[in-house]
PDB file of C-alpha atoms in Angstrom:
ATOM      1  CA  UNK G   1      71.358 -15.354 -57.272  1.00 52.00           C
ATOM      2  CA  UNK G   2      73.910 -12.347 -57.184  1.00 53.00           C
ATOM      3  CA  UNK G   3      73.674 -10.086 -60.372  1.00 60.00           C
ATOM      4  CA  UNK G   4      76.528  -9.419 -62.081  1.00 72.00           C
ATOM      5  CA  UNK G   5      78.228  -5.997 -61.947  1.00 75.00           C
ATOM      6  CA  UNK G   6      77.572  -3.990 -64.869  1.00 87.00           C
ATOM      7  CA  UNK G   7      81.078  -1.945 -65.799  1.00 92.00           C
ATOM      8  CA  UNK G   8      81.023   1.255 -68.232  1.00 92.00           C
ATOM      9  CA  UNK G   9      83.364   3.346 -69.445  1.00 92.00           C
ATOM     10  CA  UNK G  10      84.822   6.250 -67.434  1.00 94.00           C
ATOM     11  CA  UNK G  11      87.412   8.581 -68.404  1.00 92.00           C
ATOM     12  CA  UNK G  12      89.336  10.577 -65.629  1.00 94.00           C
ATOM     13  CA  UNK G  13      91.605  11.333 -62.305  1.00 95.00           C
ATOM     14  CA  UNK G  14      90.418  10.582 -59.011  1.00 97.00           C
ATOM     15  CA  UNK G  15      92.723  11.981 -56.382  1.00 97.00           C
ATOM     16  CA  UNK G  16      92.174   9.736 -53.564  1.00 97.00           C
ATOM     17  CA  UNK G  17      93.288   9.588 -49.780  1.00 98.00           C
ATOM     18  CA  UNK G  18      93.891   6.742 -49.416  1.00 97.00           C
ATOM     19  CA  UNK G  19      93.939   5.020 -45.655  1.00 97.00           C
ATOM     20  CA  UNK G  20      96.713   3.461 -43.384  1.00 96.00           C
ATOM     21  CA  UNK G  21      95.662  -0.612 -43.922  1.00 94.00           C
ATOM     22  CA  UNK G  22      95.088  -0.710 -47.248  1.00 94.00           C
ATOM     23  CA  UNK G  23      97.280  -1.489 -49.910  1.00 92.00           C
ATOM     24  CA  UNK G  24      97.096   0.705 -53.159  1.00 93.00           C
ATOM     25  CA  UNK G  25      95.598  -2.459 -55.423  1.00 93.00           C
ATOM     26  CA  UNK G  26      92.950  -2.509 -52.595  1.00 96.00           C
ATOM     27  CA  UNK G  27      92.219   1.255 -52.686  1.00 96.00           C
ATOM     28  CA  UNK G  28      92.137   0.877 -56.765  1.00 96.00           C
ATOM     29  CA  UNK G  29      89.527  -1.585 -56.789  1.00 96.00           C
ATOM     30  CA  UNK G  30      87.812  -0.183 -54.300  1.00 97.00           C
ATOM     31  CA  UNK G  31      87.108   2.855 -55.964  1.00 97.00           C
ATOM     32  CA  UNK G  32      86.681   1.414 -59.454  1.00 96.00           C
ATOM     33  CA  UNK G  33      83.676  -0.579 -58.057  1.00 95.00           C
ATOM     34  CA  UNK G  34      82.471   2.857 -56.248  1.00 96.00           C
ATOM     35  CA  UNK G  35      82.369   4.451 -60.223  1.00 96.00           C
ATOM     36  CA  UNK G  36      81.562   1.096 -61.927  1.00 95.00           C
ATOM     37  CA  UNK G  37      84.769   1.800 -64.152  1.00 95.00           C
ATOM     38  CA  UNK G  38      85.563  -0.831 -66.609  1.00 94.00           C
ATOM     39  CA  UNK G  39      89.389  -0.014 -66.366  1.00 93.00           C
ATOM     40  CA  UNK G  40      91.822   1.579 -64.195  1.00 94.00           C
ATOM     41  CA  UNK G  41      95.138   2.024 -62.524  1.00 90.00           C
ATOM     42  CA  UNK G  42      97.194   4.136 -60.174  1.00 86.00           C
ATOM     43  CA  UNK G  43     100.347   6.008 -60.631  1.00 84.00           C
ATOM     44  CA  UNK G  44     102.420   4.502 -57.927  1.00 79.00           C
ATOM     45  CA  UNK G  45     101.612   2.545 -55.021  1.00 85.00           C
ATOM     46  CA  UNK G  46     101.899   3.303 -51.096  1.00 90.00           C
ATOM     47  CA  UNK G  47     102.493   1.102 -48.513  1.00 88.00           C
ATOM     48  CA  UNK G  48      99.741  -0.380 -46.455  1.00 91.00           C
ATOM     49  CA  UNK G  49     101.169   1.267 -43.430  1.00 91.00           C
ATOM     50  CA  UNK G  50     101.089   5.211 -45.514  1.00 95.00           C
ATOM     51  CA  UNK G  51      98.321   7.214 -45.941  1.00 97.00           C
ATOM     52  CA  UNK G  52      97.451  10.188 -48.265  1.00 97.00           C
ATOM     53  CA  UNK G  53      97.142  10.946 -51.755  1.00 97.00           C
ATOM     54  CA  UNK G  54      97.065   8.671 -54.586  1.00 96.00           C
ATOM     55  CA  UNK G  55      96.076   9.752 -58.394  1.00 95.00           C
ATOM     56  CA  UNK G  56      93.973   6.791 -59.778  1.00 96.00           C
ATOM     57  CA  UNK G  57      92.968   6.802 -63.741  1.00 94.00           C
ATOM     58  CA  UNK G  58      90.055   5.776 -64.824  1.00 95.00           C
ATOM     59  CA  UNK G  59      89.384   5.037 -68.960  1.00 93.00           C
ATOM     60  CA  UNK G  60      91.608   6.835 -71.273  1.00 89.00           C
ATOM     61  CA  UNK G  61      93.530   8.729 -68.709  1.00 90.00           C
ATOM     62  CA  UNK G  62      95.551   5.375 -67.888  1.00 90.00           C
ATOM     63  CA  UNK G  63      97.616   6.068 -71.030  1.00 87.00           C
ATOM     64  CA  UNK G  64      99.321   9.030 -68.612  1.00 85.00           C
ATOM     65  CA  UNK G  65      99.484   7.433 -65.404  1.00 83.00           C
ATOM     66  CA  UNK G  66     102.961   6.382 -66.181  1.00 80.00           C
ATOM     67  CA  UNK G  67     103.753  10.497 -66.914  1.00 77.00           C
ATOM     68  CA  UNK G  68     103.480  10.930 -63.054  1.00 80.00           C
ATOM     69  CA  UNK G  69     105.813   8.362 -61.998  1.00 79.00           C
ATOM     70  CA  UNK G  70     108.323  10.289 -62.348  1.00 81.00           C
ATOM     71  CA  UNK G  71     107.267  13.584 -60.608  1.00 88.00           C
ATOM     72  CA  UNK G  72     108.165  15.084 -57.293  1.00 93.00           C
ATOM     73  CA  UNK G  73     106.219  13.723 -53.954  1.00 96.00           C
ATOM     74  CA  UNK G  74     105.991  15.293 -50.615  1.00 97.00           C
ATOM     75  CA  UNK G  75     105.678  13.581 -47.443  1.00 98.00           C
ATOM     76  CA  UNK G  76     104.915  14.335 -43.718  1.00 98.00           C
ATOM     77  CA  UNK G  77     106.502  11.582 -42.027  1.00 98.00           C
ATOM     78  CA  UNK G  78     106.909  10.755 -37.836  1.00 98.00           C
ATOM     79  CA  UNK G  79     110.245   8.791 -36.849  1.00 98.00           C
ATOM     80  CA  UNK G  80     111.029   7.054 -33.675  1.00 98.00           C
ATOM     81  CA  UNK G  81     114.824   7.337 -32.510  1.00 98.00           C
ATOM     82  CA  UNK G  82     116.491   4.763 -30.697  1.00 97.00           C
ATOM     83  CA  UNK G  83     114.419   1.698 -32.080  1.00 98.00           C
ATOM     84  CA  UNK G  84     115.460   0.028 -35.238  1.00 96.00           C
ATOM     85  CA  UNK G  85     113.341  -2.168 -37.109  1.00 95.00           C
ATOM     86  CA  UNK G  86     113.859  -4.768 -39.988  1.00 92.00           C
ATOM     87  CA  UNK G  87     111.533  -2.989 -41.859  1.00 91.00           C
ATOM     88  CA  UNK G  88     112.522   0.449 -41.586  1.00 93.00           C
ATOM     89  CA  UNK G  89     108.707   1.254 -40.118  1.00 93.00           C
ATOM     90  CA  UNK G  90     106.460   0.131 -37.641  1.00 93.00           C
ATOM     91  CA  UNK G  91     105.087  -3.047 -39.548  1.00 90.00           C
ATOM     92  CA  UNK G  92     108.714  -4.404 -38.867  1.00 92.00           C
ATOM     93  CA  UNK G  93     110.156  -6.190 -36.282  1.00 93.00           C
ATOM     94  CA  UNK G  94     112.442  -4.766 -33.748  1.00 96.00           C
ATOM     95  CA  UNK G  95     115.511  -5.326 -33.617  1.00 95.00           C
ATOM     96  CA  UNK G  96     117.989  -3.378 -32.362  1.00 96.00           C
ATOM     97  CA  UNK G  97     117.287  -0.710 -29.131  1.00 97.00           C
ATOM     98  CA  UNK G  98     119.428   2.432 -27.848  1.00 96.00           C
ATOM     99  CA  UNK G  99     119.277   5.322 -25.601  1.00 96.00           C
ATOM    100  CA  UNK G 100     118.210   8.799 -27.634  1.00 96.00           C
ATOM    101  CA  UNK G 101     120.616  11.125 -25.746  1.00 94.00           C
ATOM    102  CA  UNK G 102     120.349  14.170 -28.545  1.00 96.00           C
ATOM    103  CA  UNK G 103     118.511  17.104 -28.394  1.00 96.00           C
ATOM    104  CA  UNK G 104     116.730  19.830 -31.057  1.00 97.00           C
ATOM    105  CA  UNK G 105     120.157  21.418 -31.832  1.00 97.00           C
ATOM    106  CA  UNK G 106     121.701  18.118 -32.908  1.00 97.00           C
ATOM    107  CA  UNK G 107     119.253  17.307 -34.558  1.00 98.00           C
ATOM    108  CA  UNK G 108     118.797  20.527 -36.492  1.00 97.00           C
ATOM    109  CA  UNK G 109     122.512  20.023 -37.007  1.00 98.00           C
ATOM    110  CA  UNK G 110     121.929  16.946 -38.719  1.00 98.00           C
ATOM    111  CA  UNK G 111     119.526  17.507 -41.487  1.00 98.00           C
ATOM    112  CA  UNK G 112     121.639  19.843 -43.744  1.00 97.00           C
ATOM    113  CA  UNK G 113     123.476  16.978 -44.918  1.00 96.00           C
ATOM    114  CA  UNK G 114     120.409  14.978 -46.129  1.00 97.00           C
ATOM    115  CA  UNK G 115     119.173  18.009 -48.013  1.00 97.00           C
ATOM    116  CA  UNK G 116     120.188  18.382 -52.173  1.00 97.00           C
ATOM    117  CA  UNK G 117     121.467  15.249 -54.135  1.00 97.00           C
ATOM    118  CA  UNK G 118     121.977  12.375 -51.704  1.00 96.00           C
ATOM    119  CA  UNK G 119     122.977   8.723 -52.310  1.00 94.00           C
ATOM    120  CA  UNK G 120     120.762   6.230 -50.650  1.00 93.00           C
ATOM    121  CA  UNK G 121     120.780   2.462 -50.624  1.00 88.00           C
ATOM    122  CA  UNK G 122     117.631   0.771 -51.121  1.00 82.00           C
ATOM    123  CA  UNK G 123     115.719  -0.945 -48.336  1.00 79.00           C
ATOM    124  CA  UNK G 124     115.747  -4.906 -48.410  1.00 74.00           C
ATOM    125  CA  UNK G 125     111.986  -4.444 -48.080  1.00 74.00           C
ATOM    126  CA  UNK G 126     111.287  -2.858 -51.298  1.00 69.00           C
ATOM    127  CA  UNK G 127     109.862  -4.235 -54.632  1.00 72.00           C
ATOM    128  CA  UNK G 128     113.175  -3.599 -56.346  1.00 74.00           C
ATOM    129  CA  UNK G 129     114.303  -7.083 -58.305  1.00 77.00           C
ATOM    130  CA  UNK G 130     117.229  -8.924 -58.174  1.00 79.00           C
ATOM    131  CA  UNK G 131     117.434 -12.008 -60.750  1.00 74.00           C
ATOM    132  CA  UNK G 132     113.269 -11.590 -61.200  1.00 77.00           C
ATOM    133  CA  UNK G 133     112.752 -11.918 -57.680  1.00 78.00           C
ATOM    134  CA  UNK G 134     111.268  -8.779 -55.437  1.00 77.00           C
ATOM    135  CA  UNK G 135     114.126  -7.892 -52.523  1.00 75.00           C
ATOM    136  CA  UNK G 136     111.270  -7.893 -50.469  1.00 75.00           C
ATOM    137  CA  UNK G 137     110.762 -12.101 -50.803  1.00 78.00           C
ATOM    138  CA  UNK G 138     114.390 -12.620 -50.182  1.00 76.00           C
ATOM    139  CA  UNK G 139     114.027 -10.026 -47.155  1.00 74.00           C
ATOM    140  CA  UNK G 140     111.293 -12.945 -45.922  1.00 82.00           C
ATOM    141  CA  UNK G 141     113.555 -15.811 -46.489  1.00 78.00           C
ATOM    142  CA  UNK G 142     117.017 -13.877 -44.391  1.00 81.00           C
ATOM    143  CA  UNK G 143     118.865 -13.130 -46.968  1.00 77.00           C
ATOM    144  CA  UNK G 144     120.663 -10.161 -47.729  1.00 80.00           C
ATOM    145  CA  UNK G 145     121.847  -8.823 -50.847  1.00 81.00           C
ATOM    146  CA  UNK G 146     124.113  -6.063 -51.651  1.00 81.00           C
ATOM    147  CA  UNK G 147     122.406  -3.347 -53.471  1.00 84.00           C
ATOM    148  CA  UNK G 148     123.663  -0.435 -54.896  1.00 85.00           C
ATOM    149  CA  UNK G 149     123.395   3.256 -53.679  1.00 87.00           C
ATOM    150  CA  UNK G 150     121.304   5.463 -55.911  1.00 90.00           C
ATOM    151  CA  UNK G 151     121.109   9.179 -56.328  1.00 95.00           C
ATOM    152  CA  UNK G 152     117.871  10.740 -55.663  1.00 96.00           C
ATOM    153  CA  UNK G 153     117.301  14.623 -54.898  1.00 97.00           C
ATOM    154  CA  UNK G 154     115.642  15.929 -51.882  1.00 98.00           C
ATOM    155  CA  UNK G 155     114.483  19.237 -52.595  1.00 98.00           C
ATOM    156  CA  UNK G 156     112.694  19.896 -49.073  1.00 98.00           C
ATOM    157  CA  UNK G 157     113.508  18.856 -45.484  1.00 98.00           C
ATOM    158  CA  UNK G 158     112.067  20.447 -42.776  1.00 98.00           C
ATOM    159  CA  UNK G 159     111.737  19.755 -39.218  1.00 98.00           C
ATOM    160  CA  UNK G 160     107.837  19.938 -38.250  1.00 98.00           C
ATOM    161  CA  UNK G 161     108.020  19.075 -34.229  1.00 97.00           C
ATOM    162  CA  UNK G 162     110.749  17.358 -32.125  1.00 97.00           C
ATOM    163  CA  UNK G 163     109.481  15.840 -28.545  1.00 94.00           C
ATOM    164  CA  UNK G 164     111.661  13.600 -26.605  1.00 88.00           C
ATOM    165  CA  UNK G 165     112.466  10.498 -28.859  1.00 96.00           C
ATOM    166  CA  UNK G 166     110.185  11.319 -32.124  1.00 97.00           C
ATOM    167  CA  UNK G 167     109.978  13.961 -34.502  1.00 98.00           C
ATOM    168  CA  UNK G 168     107.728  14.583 -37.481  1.00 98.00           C
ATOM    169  CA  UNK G 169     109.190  15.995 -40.853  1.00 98.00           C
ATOM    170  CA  UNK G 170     108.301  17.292 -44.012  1.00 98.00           C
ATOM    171  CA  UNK G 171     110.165  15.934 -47.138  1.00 98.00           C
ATOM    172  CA  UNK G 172     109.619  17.037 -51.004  1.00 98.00           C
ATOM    173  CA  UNK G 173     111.921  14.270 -52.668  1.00 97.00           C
ATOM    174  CA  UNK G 174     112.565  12.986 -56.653  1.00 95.00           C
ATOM    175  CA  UNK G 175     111.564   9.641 -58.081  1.00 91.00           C
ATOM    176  CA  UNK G 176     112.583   6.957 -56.116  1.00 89.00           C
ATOM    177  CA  UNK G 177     113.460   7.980 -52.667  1.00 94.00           C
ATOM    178  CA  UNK G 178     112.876   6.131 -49.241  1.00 93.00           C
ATOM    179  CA  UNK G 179     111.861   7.872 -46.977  1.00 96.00           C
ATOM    180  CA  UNK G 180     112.245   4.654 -44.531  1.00 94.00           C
ATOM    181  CA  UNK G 181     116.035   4.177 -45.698  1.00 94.00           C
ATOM    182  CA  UNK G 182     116.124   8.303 -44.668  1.00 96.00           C
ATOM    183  CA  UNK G 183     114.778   8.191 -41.008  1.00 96.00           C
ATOM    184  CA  UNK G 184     116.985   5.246 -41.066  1.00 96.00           C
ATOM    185  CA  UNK G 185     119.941   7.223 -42.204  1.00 96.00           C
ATOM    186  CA  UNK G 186     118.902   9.936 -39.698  1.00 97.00           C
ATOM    187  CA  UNK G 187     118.919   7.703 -37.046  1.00 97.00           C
ATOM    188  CA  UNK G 188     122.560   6.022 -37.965  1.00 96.00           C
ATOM    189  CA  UNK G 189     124.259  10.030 -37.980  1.00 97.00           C
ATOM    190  CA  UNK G 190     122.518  10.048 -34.320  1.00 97.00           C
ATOM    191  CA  UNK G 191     124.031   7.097 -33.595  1.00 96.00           C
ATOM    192  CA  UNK G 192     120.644   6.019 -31.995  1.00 97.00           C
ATOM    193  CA  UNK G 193     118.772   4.297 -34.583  1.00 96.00           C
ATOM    194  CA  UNK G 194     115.518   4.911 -36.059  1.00 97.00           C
ATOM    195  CA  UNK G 195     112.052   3.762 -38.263  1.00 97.00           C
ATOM    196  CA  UNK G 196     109.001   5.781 -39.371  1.00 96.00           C
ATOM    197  CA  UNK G 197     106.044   5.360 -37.085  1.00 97.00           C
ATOM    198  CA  UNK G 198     103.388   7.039 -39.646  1.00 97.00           C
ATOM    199  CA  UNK G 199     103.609   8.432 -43.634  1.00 97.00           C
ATOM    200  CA  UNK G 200     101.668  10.629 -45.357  1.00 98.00           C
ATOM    201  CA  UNK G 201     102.023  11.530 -49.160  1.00 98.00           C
ATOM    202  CA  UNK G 202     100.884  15.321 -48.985  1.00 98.00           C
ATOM    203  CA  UNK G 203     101.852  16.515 -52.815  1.00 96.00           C
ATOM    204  CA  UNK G 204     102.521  14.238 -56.099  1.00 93.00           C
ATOM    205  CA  UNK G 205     104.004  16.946 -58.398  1.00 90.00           C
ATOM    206  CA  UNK G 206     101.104  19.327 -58.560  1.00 89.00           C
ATOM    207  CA  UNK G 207      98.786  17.474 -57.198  1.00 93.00           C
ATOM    208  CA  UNK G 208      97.224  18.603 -53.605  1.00 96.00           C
ATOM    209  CA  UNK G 209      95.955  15.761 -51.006  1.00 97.00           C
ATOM    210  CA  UNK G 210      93.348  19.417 -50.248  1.00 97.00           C
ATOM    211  CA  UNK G 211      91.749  18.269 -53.557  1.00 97.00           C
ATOM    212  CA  UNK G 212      91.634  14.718 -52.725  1.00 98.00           C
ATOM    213  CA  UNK G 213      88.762  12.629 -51.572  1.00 98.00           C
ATOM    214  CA  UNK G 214      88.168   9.344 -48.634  1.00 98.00           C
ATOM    215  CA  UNK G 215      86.378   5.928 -49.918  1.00 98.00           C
ATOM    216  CA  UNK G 216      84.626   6.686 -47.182  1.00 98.00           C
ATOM    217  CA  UNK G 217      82.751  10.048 -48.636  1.00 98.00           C
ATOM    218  CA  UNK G 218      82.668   8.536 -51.996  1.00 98.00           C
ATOM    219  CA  UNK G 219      81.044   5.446 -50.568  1.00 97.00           C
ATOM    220  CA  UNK G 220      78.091   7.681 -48.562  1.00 97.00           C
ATOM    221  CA  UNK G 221      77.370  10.040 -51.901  1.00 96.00           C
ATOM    222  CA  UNK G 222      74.969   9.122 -54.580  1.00 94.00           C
ATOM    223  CA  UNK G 223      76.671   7.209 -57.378  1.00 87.00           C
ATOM    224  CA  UNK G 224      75.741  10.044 -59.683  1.00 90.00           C
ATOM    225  CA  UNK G 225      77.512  12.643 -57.101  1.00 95.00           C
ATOM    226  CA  UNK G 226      80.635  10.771 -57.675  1.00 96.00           C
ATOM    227  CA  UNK G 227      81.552  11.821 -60.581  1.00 95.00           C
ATOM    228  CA  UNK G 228      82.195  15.286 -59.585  1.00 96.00           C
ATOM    229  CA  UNK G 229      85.148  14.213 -57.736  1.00 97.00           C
ATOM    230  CA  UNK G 230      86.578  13.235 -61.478  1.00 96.00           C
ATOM    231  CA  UNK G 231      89.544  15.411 -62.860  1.00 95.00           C
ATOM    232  CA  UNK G 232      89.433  15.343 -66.692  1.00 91.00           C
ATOM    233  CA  UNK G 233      92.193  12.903 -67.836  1.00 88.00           C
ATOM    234  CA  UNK G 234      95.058  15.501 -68.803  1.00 88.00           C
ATOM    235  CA  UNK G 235      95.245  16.528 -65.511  1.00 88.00           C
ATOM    236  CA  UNK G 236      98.307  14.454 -64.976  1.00 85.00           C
ATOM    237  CA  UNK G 237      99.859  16.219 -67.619  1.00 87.00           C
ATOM    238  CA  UNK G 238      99.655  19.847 -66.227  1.00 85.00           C
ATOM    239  CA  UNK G 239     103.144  20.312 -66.133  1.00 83.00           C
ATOM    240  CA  UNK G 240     103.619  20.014 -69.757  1.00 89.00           C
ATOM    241  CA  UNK G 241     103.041  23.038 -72.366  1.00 92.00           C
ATOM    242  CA  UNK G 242     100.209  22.792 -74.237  1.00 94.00           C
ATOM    243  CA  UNK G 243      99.879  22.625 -78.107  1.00 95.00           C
ATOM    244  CA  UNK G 244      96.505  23.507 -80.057  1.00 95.00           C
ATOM    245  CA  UNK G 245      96.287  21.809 -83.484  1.00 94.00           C
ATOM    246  CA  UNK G 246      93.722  22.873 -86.028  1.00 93.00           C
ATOM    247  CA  UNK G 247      90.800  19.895 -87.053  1.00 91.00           C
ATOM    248  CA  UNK G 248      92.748  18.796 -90.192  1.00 93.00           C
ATOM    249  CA  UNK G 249      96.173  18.356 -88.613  1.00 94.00           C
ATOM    250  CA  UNK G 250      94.457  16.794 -85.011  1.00 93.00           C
ATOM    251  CA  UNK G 251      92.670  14.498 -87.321  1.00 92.00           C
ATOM    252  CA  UNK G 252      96.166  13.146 -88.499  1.00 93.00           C
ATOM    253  CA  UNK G 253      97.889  13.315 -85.108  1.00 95.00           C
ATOM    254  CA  UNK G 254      94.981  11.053 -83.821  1.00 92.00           C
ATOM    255  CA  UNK G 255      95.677   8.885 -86.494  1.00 92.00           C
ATOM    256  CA  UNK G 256      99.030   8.493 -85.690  1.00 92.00           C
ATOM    257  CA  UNK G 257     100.859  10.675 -87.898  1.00 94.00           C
ATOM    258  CA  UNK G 258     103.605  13.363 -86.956  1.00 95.00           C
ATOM    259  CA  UNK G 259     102.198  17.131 -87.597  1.00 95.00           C
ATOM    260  CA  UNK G 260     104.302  20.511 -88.486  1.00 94.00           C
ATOM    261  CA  UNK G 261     104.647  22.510 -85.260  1.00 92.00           C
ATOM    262  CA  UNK G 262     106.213  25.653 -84.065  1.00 90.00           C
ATOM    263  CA  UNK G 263     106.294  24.779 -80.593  1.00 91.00           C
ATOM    264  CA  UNK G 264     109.380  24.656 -78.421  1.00 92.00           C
ATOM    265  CA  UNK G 265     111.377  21.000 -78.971  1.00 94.00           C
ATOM    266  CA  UNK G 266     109.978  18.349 -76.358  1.00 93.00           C
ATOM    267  CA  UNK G 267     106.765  16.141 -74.641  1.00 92.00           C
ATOM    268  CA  UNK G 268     103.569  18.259 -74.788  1.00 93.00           C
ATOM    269  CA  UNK G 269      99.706  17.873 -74.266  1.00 93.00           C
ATOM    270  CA  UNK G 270      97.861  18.134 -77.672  1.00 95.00           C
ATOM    271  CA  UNK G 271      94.661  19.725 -78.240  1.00 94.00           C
ATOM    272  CA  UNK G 272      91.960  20.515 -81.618  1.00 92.00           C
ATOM    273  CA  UNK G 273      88.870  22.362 -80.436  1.00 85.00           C
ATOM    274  CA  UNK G 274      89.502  22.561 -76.688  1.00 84.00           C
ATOM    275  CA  UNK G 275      89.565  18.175 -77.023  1.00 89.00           C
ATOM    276  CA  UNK G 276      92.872  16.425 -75.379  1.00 91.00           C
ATOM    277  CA  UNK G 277      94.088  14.412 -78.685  1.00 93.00           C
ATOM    278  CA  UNK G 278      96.979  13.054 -76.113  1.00 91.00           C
ATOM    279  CA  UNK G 279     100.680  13.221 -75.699  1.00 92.00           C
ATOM    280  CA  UNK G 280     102.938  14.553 -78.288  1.00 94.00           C
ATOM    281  CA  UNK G 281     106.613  15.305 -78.614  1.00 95.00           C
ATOM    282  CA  UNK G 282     108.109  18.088 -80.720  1.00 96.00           C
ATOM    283  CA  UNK G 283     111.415  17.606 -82.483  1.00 94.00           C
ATOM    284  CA  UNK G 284     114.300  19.931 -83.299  1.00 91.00           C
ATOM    285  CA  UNK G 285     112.992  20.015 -86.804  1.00 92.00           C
ATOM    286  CA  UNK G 286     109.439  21.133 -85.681  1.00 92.00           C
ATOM    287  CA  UNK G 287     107.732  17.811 -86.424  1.00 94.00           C
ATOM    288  CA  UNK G 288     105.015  16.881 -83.556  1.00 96.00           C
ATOM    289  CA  UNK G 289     105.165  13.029 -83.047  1.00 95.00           C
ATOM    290  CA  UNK G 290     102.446  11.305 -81.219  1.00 94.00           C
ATOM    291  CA  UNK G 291     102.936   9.467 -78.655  1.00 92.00           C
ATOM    292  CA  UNK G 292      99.854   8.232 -76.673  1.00 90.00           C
ATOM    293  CA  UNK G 293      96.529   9.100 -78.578  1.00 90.00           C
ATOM    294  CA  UNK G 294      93.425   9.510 -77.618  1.00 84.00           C
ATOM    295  CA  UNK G 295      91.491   8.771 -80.733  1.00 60.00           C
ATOM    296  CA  UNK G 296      88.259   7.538 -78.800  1.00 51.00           C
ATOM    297  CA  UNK G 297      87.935  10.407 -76.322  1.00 46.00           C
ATOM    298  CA  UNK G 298      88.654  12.936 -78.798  1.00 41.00           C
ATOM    299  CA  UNK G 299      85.950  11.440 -81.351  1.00 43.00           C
ATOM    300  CA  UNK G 300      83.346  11.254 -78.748  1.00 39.00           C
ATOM    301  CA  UNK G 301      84.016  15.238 -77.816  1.00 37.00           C
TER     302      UNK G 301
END
């Protein structure tokens, strides 16, 4: 008979780098089994066929993991001109070919206009819905639907290596950007064609894949070692200004009551005695609301 595995509770970040093969669910369970952690999630998924770094929360820092959802994410990327796929990337099939008869200047030439606020249509292999259904299930059957261009920002595009038909780039881009439907894009102002041949998520807002760490290393390192590789669970919350609440008024924000604050108007990261209490927004009449609490965490110092 197989024991049962015994879960416990474990509060944190785990900045993992994650594999090509492997979805993100995968990588997730992977690692909660690797710390025994009775619940986590991630903070946004990457394809099977991307690498790099994914922020997992383990335990109370799962109330944030939404928070980072919304922050910046830089890429390294490799496209392949003249070969278009119905994927946008190498898992696809092919289906369209053409001679790649640009060079480095036209190239150069081209990525100005991809740089600042940019509308992009979504790919048809994408998890977007249309009448409860994922685009990427309709994609399956042959159907098309029209979808509607977006606005997202790219904030960094820069041209890493060009050789022959393939080039590698480095992208810093907002919520919700493709970086298949952008080699794509790239490929249509060639008038070649193109797909990405390899992604890897580098930077999700200030989070460093340097700081991250392989299932592989945490797999090889006494269970006990792991735990080193934990972030405490407001790292995800960096960005935001902190706010430092004396025991008496952290005992009511905990409890969900709103506090008097001086702080500047907007989302924050509360503290009493050094403790994260949670998330907290101020108002314009100085009122600190809570928003996600962590009444356990901060009870338990």
């Amino acid at each position: 008979m197989t024991s049962r595995k015994s879960w416990r509770r474990v509060d944190g970040v785990l900045l993992l780098d994650k594999p090509t093969g492997l979805s993100s669910n995968s990588a997730l369970q992977a690692a909660r089994r690797l710390f025994s952690a009775a619940k986590a999630g991630h903070t946004g998924t990457l394809d099977p066929l991307a690498s790099g770094l994914l922020p997992l929360c383990f335990g109370e820092a799962t109330k944030f993991s939404t928070d980072l959802l919304a922050a910046d994410k830089t890429y390294e990327t490799e496209v392949l001109f003249g070969v278009r796929t119905d994927t946008g990337d190498a898992d696809g099939t092919v289906v369209m070919r053409c001679p790649v008869d640009f060079g480095l200047t036209e190239l150069e030439a081209a990525l100005p206009s991809f740089r600042g606020p940019i509308r992009q249509v979504p790919p048809m292999y994408s998890a977007l819905k249309r009448d409860g259904k994922p685009l990427y299930e309709l994609a399956r059957q042959g159907i098309e639907v029209e979808r509607e261009a977006r606005e997202v920002i790219i904030h960094e595009l820069r041209l890493l290596d060009f050789s022959g038909d393939r080039c590698r780039l480095r992208i810093s881009c907002s919520k919700g950007t493709y970086i298949r439907s952008l080699a794509e894009d790239l490929g249509a102002v060639l008038a070649c064609g193109a797909h990405l041949t390899a992604l890897r998520r580098v930077a999700v807002g200030p989070l460093q894949i340097a700081d991250a760490v392989t299932l592989d290393h945490l797999a090889a390192i006494a269970e006990e070692d792991r735990t080193a590789w934990l972030l405490a669970p407001d790292a995800l919350l960096q960005s935001l200004p902190a706010v430092y609440l004396e025991e008496l008024a952290g005992c009511r924000f905990v409890h969900g009551n709103p506090v008097s604050s001086d702080a500047v108007p907007g989302r924050c990261r509360v503290y009493a005695e050094n403790r994260l209490l949670g998330l907290g927004e101020v108002d314009g009449q100085g009122n600190l609301q809570p928003r996600r609490v962590i009444g356990a965490l901060a009870e338990s110092g």
